[in-house]
mmCIF file of C-alpha atoms and ligand atoms in Angstrom:
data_model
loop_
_atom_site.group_PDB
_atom_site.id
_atom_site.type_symbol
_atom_site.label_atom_id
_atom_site.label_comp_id
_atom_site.label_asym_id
_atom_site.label_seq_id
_atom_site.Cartn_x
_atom_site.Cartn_y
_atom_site.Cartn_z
ATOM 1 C CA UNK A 1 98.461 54.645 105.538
ATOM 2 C CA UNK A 2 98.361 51.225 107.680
ATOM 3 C CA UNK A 3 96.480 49.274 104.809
ATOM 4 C CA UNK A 4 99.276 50.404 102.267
ATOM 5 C CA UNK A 5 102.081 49.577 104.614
ATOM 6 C CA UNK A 6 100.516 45.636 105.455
ATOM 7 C CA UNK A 7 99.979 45.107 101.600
ATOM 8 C CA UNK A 8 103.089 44.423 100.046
ATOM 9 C CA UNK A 9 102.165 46.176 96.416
ATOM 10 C CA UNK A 10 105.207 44.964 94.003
ATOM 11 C CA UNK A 11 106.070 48.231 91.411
ATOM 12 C CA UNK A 12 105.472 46.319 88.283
ATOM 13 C CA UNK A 13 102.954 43.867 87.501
ATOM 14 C CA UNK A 14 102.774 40.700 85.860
ATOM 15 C CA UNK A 15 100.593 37.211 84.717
ATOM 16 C CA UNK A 16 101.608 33.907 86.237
ATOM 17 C CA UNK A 17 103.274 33.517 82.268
ATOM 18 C CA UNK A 18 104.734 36.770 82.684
ATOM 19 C CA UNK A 19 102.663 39.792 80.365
ATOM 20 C CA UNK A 20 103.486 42.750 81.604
ATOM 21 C CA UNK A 21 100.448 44.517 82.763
ATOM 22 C CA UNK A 22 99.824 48.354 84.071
ATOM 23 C CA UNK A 23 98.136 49.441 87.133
ATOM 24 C CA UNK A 24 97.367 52.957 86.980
ATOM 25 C CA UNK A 25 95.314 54.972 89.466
ATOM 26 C CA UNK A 26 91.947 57.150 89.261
ATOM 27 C CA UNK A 27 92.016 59.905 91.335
ATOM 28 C CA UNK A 28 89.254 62.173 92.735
ATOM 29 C CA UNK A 29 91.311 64.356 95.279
ATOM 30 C CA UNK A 30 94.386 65.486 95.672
ATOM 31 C CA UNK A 31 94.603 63.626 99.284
ATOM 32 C CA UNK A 32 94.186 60.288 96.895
ATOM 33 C CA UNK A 33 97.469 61.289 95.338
ATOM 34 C CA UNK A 34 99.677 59.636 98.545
ATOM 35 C CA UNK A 35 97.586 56.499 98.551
ATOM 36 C CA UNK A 36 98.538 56.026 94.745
ATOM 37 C CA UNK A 37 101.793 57.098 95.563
ATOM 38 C CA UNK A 38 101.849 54.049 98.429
ATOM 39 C CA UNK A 39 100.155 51.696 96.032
ATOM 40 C CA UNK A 40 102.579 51.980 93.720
ATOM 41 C CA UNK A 41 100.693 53.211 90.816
ATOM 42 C CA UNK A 42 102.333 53.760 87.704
ATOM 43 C CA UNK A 43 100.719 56.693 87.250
ATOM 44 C CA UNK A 44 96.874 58.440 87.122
ATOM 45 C CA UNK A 45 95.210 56.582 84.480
ATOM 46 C CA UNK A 46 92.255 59.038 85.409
ATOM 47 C CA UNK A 47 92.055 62.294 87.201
ATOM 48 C CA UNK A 48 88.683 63.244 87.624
ATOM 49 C CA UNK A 49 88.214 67.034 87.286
ATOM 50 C CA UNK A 50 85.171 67.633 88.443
ATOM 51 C CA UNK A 51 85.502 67.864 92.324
ATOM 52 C CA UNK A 52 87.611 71.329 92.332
ATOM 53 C CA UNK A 53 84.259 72.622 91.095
ATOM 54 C CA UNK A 54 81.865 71.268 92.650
ATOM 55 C CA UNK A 55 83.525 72.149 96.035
ATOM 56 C CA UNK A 56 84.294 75.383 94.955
ATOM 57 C CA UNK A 57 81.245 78.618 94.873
ATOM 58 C CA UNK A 58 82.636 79.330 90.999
ATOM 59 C CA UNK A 59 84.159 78.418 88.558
ATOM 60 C CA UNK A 60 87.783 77.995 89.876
ATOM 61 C CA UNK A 61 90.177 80.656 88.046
ATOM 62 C CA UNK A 62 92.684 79.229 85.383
ATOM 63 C CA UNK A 63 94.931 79.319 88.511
ATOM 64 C CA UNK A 64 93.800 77.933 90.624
ATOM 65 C CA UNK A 65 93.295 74.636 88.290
ATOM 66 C CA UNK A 66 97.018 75.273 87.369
ATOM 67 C CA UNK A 67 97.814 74.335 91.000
ATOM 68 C CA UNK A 68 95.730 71.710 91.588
ATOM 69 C CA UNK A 69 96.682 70.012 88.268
ATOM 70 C CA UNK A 70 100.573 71.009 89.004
ATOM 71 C CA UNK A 71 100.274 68.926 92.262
ATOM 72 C CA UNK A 72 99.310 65.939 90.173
ATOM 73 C CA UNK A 73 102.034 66.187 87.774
ATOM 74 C CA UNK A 74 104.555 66.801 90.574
ATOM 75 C CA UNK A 75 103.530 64.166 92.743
ATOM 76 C CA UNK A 76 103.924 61.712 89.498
ATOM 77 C CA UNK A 77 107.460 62.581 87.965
ATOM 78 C CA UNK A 78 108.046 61.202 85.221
ATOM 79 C CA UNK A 79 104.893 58.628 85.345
ATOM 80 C CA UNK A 80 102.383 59.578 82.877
ATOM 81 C CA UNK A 81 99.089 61.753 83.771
ATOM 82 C CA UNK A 82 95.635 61.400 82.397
ATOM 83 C CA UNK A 83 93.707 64.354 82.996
ATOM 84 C CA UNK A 84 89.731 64.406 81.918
ATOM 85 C CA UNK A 85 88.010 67.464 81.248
ATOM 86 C CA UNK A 86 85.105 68.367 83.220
ATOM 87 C CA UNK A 87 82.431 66.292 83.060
ATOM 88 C CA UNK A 88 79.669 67.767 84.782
ATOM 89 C CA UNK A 89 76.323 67.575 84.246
ATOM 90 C CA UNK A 90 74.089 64.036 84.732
ATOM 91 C CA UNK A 91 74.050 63.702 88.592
ATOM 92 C CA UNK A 92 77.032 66.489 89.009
ATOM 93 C CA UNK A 93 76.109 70.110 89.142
ATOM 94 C CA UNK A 94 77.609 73.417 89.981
ATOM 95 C CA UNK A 95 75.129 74.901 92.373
ATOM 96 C CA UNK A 96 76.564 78.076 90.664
ATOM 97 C CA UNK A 97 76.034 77.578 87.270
ATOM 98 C CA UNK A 98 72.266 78.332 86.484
ATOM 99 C CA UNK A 99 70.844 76.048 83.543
ATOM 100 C CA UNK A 100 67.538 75.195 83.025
ATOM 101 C CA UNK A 101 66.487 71.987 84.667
ATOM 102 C CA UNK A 102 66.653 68.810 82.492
ATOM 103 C CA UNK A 103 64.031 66.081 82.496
ATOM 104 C CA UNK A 104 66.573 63.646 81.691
ATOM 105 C CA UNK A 105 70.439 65.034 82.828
ATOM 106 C CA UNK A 106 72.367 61.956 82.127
ATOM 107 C CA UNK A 107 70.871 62.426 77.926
ATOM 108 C CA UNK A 108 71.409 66.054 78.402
ATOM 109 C CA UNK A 109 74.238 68.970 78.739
ATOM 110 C CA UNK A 110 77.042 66.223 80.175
ATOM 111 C CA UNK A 111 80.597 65.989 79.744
ATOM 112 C CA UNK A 112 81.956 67.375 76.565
ATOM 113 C CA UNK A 113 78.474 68.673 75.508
ATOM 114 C CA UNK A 114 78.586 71.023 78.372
ATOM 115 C CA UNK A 115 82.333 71.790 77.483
ATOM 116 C CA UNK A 116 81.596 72.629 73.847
ATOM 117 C CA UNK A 117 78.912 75.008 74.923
ATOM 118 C CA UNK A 118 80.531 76.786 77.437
ATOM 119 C CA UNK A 119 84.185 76.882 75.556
ATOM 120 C CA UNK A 120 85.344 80.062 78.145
ATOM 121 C CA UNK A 121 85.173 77.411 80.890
ATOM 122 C CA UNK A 122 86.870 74.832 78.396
ATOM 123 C CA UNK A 123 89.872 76.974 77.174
ATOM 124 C CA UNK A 124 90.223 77.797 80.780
ATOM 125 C CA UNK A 125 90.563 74.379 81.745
ATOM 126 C CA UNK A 126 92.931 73.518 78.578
ATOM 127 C CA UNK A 127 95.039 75.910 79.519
ATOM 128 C CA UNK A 128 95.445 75.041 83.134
ATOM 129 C CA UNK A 129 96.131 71.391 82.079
ATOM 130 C CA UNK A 130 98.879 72.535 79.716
ATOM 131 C CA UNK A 131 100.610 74.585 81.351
ATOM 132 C CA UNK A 132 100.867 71.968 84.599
ATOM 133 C CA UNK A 133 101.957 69.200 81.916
ATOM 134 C CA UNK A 134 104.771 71.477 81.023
ATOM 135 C CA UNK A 135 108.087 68.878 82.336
ATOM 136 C CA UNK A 136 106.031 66.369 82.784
ATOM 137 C CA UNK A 137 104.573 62.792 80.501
ATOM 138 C CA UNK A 138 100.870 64.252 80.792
ATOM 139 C CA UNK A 139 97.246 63.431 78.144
ATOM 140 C CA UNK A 140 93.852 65.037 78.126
ATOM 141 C CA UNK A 141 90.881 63.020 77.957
ATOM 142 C CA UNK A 142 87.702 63.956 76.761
ATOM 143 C CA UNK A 143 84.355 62.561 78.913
ATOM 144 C CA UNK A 144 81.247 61.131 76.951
ATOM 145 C CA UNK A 145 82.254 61.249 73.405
ATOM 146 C CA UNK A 146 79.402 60.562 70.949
ATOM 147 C CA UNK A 147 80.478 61.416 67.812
ATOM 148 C CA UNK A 148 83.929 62.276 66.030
ATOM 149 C CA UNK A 149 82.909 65.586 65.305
ATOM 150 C CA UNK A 150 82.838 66.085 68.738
ATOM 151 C CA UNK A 151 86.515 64.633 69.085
ATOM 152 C CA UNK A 152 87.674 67.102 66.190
ATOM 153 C CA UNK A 153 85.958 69.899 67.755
ATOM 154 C CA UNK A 154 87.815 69.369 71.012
ATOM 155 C CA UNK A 155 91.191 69.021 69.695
ATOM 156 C CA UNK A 156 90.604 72.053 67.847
ATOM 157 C CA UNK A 157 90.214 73.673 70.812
ATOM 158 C CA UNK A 158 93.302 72.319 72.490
ATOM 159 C CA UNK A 159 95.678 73.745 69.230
ATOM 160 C CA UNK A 160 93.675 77.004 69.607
ATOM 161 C CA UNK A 161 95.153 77.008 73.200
ATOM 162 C CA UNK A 162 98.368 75.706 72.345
ATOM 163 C CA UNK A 163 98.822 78.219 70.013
ATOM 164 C CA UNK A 164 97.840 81.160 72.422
ATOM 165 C CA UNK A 165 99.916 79.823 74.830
ATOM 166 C CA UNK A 166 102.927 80.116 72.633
ATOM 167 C CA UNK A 167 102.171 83.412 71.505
ATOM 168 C CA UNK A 168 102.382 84.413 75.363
ATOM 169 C CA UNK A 169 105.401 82.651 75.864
ATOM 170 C CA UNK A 170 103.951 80.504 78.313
ATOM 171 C CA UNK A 171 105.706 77.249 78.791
ATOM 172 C CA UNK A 172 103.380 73.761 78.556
ATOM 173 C CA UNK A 173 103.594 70.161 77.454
ATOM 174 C CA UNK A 174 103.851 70.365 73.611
ATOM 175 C CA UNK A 175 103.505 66.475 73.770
ATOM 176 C CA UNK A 176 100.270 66.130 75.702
ATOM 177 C CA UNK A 177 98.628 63.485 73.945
ATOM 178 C CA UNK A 178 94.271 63.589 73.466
ATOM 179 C CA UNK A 179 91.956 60.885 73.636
ATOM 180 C CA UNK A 180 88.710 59.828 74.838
ATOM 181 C CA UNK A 181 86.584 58.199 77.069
ATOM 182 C CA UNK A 182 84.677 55.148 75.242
ATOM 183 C CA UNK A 183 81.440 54.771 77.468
ATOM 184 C CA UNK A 184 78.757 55.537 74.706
ATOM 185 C CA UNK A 185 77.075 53.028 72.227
ATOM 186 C CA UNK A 186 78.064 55.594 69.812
ATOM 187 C CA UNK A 187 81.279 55.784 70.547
ATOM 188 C CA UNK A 188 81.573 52.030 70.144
ATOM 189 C CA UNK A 189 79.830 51.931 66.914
ATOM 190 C CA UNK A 190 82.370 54.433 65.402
ATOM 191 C CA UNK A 191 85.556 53.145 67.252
ATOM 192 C CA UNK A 192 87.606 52.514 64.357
ATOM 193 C CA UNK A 193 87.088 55.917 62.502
ATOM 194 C CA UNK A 194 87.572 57.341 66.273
ATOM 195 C CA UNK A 195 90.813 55.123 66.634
ATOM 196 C CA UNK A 196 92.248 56.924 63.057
ATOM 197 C CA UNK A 197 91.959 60.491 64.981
ATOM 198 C CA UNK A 198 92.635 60.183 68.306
ATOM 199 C CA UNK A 199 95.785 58.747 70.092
ATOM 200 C CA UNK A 200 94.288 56.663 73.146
ATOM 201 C CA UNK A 201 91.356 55.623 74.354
ATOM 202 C CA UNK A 202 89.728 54.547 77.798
ATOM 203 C CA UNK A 203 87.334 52.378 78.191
ATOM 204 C CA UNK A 204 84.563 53.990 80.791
ATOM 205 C CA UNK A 205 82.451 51.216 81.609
ATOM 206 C CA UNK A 206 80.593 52.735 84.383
ATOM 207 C CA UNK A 207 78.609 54.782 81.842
ATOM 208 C CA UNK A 208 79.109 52.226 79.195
ATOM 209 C CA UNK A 209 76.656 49.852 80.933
ATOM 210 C CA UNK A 210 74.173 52.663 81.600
ATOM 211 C CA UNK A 211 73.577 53.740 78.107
ATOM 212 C CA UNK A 212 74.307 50.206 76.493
ATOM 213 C CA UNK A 213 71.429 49.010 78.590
ATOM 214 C CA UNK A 214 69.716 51.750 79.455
ATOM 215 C CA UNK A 215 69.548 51.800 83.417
ATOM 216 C CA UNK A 216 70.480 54.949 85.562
ATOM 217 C CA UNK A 217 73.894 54.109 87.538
ATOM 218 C CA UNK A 218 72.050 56.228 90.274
ATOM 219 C CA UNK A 219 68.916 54.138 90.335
ATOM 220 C CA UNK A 220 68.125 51.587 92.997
ATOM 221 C CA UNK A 221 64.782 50.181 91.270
ATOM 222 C CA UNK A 222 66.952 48.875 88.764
ATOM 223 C CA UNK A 223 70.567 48.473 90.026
ATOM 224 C CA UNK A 224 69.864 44.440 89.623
ATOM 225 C CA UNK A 225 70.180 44.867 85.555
ATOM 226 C CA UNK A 226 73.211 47.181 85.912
ATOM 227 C CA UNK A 227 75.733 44.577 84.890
ATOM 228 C CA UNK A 228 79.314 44.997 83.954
ATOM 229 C CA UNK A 229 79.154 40.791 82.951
ATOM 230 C CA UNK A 230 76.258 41.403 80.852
ATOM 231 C CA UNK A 231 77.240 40.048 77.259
ATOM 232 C CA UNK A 232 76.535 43.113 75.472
ATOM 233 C CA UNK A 233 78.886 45.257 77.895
ATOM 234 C CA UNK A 234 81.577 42.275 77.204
ATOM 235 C CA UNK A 235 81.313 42.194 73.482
ATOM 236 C CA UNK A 236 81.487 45.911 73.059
ATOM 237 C CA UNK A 237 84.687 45.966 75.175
ATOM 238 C CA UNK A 238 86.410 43.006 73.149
ATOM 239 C CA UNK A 239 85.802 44.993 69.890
ATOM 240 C CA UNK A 240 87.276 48.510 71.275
ATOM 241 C CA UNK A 241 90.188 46.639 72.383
ATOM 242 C CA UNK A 242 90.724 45.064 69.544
ATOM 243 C CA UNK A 243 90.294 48.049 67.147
ATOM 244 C CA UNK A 244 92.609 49.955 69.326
ATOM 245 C CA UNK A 245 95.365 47.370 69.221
ATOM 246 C CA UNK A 246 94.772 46.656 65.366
ATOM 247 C CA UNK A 247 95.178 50.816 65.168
ATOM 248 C CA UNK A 248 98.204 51.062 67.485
ATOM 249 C CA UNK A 249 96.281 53.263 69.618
ATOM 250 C CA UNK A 250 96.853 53.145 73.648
ATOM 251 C CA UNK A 251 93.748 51.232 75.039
ATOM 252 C CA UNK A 252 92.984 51.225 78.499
ATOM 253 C CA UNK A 253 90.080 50.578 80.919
ATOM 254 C CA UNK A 254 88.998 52.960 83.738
ATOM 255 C CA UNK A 255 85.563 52.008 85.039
ATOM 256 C CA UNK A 256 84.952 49.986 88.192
ATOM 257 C CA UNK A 257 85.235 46.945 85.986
ATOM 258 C CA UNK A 258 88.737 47.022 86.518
ATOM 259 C CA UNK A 259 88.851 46.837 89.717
ATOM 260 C CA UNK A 260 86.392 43.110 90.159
ATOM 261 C CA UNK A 261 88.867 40.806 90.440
ATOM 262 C CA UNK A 262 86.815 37.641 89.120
ATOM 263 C CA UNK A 263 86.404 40.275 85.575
ATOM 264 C CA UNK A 264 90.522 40.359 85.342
ATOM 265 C CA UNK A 265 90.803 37.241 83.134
ATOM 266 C CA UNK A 266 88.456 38.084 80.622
ATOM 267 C CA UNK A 267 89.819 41.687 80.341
ATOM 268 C CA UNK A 268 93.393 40.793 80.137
ATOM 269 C CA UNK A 269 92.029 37.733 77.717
ATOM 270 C CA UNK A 270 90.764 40.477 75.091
ATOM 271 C CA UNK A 271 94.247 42.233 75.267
ATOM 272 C CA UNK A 272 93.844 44.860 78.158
ATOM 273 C CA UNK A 273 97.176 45.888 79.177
ATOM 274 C CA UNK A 274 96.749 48.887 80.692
ATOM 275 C CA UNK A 275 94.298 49.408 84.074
ATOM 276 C CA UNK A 276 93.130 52.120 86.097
ATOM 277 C CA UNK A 277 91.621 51.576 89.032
ATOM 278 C CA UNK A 278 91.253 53.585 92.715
ATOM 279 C CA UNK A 279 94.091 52.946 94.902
ATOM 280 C CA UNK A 280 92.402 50.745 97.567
ATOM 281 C CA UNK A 281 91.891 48.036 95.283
ATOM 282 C CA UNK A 282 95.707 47.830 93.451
ATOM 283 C CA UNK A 283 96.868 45.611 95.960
ATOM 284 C CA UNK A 284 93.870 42.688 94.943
ATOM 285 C CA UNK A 285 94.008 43.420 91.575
ATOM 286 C CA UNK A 286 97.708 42.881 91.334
ATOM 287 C CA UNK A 287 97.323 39.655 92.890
ATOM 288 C CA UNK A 288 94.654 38.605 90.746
ATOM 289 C CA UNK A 289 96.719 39.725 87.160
ATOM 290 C CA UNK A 290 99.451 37.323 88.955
ATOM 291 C CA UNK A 291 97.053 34.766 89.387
ATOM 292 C CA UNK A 292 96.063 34.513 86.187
ATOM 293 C CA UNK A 293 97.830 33.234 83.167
ATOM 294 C CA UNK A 294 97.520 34.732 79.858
ATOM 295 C CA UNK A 295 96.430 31.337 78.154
ATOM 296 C CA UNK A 296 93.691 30.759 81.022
ATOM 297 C CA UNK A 297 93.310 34.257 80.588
ATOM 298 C CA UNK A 298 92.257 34.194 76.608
ATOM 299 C CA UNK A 299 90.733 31.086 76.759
ATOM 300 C CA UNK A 300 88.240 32.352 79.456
ATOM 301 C CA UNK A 301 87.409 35.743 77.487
ATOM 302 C CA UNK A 302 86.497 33.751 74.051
ATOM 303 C CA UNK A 303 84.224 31.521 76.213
ATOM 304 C CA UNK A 304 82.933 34.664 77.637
ATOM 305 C CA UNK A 305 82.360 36.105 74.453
ATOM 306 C CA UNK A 306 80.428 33.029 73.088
ATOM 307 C CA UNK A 307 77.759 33.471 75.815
ATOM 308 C CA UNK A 308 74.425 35.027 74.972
ATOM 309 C CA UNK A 309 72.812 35.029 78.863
ATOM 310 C CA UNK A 310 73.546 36.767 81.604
ATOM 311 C CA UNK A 311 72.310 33.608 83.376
ATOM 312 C CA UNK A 312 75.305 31.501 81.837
ATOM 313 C CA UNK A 313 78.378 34.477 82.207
ATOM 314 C CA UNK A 314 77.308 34.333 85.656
ATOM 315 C CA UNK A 315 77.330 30.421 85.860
ATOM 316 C CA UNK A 316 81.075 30.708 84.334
ATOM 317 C CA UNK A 317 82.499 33.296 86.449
ATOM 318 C CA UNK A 318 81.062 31.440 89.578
ATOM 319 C CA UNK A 319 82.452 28.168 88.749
ATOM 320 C CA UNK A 320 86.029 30.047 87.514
HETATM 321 C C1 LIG B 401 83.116 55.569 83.667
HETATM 322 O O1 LIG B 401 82.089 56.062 83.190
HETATM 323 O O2 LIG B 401 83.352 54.338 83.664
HETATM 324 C C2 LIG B 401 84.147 56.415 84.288
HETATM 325 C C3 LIG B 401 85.323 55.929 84.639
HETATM 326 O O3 LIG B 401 83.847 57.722 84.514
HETATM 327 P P1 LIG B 401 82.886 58.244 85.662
HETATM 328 O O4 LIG B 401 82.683 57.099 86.637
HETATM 329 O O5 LIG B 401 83.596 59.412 86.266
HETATM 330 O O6 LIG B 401 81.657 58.628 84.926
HETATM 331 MG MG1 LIG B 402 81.905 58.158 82.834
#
């Protein structure tokens, strides 16, 4: 890839006061594998599932996933592997999967709702991920997590599989970590009882801002109010972080907030770390993390935090 070749990506990351920071990448297809791979990425902070089924006339066997997750691991070594379950449903559907229509998809059968009601498809899908972790440093994230029932439920379902799997003599990764996608209110209500169960979290601000403010990420009539600066999105990612980090947990962020490079100050500034972002924008984002300094960096997210209009963050982060 020419752009990865004339950007000079360095393999770690850093402030200008030196904080180590981690650039992880998201990945939707396979083929975005090599560009993380140029990029430098430290690993897949976010492999969304979904697109081996929606390209696909079924439901792809348990094989099949096996070797498309496989590749993934493979490609990574030793770097570590998020995969997130399926989440279809809101404004992704299976043209093969008959449901009744939904007035409102994005409140209905999405993510792990759709997973817990159709827990052939899930166990399928466990599997697969298992098994391709086995040699590998690989987690499984759960998509739109309301609830820690929900959470329980799901890792239930994982030692169910884990289980089977062992009674079949079929190697997998016995380490593979579970957590969560935080982009519900709910999920940032609850965050600390959901930081005693799980053992990391991502922040998914993409949905975050939909259902903290209510406006359809799909809808055009009201994209102007669909605001990752808005000071309710900001707030509710300064307490997850900081309930993760007060629990020890693994925190990281994996909505297109974290790839804005004028948003990288406040995030680091609340104690982000960790970032995953697609491949085409590592190369800025690096350079803004090493433009920053961790002192600028937290004095610019408590001023942040301090604002109550969106007409003032946005006066900040244009004179910053
Ligand atoms: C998010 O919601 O921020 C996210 C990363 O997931 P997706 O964009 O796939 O919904
Ligand atoms: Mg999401």
């Amino acid at each position: 890839d020419a752009l990865a070749a004339a950007l000079p990506m360095k393999p770690e990351s850093y402030t200008a006061d030196g904080t180590r920071i981690q650039i992880f990448a998201n990945i939707n297809l396979l083929s975005d594998l090599k560009l993380a791979d140029e990029f430098r990425a430290e690993g897949v902070g976010l492999y969304r599932s979904e697109f081996p089924f929606i390209i696909r006339n079924d439901f792809p066997s348990e094989e099949e996933q096996y070797r498309v997750y496989k590749r993934i691991v493979e490609s990574m070594g030793q770097r570590e592997v998020t995969f997130r379950a399926l989440d279809i449903g809101g404004d992704k559907l299976l043209s093969y999967q008959d449901e009744v229509e939904e007035a409102n998809p994005f409140l209905g059968l999405r993510g792990i709702r759709f997973l817990l009601r159709n827990k052939d498809v899930f166990t399928e899908q466990l599997r697969a991920m298992l098994r391709a972790g086995a040699g590998g440093n690989s987690r499984i994230m759960f998509p739109l997590i309301a609830s820690v029932d929900e959470f329980v439920e799901a890792k239930e379902l994982v030692l169910q599989c884990m289980k089977e799997l062992d009674g079949r003599g079929v190697e997998y990764n016995r380490d593979t970590k579970l957590g969560i996608m935080v982009e519900l209110p709910s999920a940032v209500t609850l965050v600390e009882d959901l930081a005693h169960e799980v053992d990391f979290m991502s922040i998914g601000t993409n949905d975050l801002i939909q259902y903290t403010l209510a406006v359809d990420r799909t809808n055009e009539m009201v994209s102007k109010l669909y605001l990752a600066h808005h000071p309710a999105i900001l707030r509710a990612i300064d307490r997850v972080v900081s309930v993760a980090r007060s629990h020890r947990k693994d925190v990281s962020i994996c909505g297109d907030i974290a790839r804005d490079a004028k948003m990288i100050p406040f995030l680091l500034g609340v104690g982000i770390r960790k970032l995953s972002l697609s491949p085409r924008q590592m190369f800025e984002i690096q350079q803004a993390v090493e433009a920053v300094s961790m002192e600028k960096a937290v004095y610019a997210a408590r001023q942040m935090l301090e604002l109550s209009r969106i007409s003032e963050m946005e006066e900040f982060l244009k004179n910053t």
